[in-house]
PDB file of C-alpha atoms in Angstrom:
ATOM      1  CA  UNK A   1     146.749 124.229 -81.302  1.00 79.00           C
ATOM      2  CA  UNK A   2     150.012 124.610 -79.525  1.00 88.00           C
ATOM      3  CA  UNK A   3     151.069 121.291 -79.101  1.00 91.00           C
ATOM      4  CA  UNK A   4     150.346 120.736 -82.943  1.00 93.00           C
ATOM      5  CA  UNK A   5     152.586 123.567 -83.659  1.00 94.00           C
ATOM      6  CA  UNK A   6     154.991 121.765 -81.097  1.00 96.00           C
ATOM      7  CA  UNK A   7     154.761 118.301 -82.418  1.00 96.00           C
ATOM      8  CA  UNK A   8     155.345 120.282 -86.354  1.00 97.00           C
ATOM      9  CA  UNK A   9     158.334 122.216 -84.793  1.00 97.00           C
ATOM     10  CA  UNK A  10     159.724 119.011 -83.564  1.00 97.00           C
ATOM     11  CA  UNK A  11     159.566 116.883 -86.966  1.00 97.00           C
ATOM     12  CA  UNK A  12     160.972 119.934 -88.559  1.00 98.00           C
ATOM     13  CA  UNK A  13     164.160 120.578 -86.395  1.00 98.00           C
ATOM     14  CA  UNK A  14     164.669 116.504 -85.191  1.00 98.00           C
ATOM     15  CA  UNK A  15     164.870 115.630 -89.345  1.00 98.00           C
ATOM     16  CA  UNK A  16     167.261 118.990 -90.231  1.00 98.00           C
ATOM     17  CA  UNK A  17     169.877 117.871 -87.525  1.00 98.00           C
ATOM     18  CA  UNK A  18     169.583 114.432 -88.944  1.00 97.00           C
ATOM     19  CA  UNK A  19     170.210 116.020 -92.666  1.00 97.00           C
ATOM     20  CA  UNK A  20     172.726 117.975 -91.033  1.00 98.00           C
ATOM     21  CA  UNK A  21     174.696 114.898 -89.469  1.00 95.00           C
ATOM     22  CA  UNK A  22     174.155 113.006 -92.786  1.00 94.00           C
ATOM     23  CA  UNK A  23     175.691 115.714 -94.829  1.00 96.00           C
ATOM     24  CA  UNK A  24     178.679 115.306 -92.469  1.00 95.00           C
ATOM     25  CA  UNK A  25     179.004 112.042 -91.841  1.00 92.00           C
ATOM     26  CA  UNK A  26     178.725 110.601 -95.272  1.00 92.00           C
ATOM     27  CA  UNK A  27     181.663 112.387 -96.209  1.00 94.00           C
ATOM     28  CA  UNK A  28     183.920 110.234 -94.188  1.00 93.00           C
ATOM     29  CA  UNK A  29     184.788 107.903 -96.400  1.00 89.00           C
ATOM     30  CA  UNK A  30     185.750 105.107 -93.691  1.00 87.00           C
ATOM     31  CA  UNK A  31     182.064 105.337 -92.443  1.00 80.00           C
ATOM     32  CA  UNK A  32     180.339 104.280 -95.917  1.00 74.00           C
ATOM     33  CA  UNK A  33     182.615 101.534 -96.230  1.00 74.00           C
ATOM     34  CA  UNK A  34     185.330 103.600 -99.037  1.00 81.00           C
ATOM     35  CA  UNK A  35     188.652 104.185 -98.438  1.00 89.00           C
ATOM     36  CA  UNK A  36     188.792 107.294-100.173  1.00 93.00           C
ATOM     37  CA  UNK A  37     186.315 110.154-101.218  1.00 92.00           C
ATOM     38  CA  UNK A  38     183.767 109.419-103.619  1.00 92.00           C
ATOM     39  CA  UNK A  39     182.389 111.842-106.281  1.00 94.00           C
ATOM     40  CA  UNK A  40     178.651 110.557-105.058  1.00 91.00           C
ATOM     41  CA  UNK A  41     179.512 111.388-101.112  1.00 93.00           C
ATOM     42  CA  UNK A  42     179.723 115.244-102.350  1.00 95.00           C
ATOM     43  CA  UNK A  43     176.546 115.112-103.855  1.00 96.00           C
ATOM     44  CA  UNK A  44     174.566 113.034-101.412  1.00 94.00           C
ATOM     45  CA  UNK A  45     176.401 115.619 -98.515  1.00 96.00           C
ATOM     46  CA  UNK A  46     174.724 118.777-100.306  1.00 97.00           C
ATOM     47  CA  UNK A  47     171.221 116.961-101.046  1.00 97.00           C
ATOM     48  CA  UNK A  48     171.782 116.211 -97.268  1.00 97.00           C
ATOM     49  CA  UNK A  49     172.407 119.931 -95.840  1.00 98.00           C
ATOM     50  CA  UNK A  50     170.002 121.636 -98.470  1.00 98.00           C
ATOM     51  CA  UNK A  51     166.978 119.454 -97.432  1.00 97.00           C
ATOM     52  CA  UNK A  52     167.812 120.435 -93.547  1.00 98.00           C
ATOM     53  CA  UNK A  53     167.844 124.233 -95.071  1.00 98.00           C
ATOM     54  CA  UNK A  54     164.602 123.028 -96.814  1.00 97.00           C
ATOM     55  CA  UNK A  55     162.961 121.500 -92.909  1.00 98.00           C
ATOM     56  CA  UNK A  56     164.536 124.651 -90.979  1.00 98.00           C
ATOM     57  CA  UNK A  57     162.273 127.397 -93.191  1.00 97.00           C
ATOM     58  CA  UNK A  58     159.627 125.104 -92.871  1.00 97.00           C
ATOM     59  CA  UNK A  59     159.676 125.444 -89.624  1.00 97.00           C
ATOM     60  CA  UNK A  60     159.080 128.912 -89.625  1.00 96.00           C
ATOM     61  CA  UNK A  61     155.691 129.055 -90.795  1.00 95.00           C
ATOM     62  CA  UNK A  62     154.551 125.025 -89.605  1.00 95.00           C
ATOM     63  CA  UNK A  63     151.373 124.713 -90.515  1.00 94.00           C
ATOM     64  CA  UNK A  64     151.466 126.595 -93.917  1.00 94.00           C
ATOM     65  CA  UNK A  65     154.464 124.353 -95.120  1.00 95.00           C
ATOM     66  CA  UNK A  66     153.374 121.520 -93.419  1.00 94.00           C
ATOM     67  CA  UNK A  67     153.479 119.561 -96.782  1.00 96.00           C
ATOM     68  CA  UNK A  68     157.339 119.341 -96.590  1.00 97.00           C
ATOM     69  CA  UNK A  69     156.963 116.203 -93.944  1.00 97.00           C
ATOM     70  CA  UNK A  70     155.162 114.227 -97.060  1.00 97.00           C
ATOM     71  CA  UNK A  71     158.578 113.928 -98.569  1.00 97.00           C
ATOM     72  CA  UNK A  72     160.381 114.003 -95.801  1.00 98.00           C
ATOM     73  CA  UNK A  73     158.485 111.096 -94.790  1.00 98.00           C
ATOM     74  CA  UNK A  74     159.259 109.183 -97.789  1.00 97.00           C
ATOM     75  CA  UNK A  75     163.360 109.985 -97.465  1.00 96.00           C
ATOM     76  CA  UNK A  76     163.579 108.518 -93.669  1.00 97.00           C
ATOM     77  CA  UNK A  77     161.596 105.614 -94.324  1.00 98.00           C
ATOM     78  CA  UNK A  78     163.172 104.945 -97.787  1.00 97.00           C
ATOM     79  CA  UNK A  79     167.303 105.318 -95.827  1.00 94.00           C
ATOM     80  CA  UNK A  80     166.073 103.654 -92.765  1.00 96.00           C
ATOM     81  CA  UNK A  81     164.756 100.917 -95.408  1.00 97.00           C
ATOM     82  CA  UNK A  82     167.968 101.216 -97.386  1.00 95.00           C
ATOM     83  CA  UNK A  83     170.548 100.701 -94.471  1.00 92.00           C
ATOM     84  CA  UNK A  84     168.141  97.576 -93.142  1.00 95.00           C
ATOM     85  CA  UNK A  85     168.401  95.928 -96.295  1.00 96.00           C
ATOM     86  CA  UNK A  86     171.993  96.778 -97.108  1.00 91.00           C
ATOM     87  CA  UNK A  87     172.337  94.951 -93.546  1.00 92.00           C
ATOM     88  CA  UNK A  88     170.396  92.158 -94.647  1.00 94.00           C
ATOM     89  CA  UNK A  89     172.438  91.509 -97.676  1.00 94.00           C
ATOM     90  CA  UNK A  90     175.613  91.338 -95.311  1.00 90.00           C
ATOM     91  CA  UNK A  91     177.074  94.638 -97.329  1.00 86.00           C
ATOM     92  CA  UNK A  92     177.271  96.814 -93.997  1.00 84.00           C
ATOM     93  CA  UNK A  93     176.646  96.426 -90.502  1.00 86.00           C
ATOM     94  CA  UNK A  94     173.314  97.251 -89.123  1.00 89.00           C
ATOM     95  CA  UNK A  95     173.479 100.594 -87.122  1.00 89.00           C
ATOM     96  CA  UNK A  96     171.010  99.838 -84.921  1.00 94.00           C
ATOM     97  CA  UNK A  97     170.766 103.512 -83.705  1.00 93.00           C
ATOM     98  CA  UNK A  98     170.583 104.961 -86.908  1.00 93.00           C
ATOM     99  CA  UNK A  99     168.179 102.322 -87.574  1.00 95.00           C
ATOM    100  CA  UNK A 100     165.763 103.028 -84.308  1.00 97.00           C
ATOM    101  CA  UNK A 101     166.111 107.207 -84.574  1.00 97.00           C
ATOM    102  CA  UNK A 102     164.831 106.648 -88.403  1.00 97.00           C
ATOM    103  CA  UNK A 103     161.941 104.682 -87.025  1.00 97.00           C
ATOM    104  CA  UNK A 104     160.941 106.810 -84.520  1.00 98.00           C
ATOM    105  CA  UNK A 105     161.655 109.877 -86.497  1.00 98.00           C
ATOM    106  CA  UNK A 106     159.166 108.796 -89.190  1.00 98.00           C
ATOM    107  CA  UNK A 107     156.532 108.203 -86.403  1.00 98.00           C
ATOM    108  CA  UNK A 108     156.794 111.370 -85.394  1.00 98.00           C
ATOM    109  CA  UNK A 109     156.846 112.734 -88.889  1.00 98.00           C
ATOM    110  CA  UNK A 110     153.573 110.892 -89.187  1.00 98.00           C
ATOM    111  CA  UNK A 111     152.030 111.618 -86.305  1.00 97.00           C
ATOM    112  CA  UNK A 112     152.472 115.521 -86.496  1.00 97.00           C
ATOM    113  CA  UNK A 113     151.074 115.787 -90.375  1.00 96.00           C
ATOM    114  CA  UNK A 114     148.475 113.420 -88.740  1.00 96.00           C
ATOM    115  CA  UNK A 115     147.652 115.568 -86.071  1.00 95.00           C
ATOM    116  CA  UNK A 116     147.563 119.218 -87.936  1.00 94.00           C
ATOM    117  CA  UNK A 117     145.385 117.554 -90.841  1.00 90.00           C
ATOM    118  CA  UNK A 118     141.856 119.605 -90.044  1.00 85.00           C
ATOM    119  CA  UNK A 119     143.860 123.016 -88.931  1.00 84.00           C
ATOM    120  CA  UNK A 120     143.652 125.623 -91.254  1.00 78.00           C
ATOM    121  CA  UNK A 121     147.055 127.827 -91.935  1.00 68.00           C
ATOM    122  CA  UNK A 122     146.911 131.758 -92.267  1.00 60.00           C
ATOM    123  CA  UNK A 123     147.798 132.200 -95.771  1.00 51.00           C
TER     124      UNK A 123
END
């Protein structure tokens, strides 16, 4: 049981930093490619920093709000999808970091919902 609660506390906190950097870094214009701030960046940030709000109360009761990973799931692999094809289409350069930490992230997404599928929450 505790290293399902582990593996749950680590897909929590690993994808709220990631929100977190998002809702920083895509407000630097220079790094999506803009030269100047775009209406959009604003509203991506906050979608960004409220959905690592979102991951961080999950993570306080883990196995009761475990069903936050299913759409958390679905956002990694969906911008980890997004940036590979944006990369493919020659519109940015693949960030092959980004690209490898969304990966893995959504394995370990994955494997933790996996994992705590037959434990039963308290309430």
């Amino acid at each position: 049981m505790r290293s399902i609660l582990l593996w749950l506390r680590l897909s929590y906190w690993l994808a709220a930093l990631a929100d977190f950097a998002i809702a920083v870094l895509v407000l630097i214009p220079e790094r999506v490619g803009l030269t100047k701030f775009e209406y959009p960046m604003g509203m991506t940030a906050v979608i960004a920093f409220s959905w690592g709000i979102l991951l961080l109360l999950a993570n306080r009761k883990p196995l009761k709000r475990r069903w936050v990973l299913i759409p958390t799931f679905i956002v990694v692999i969906l911008l980890t999808s997004v940036g590979y094809y944006a990369s493919t289409r020659e519109l940015i350069n693949l960030n092959v970091p980004s690209f490898i930490f969304g990966t893995i992230l959504s394995m370990i997404i994955a494997f933790s919902y996996w994992k705590s599928r037959d434990v039963k929450s308290d309430g």
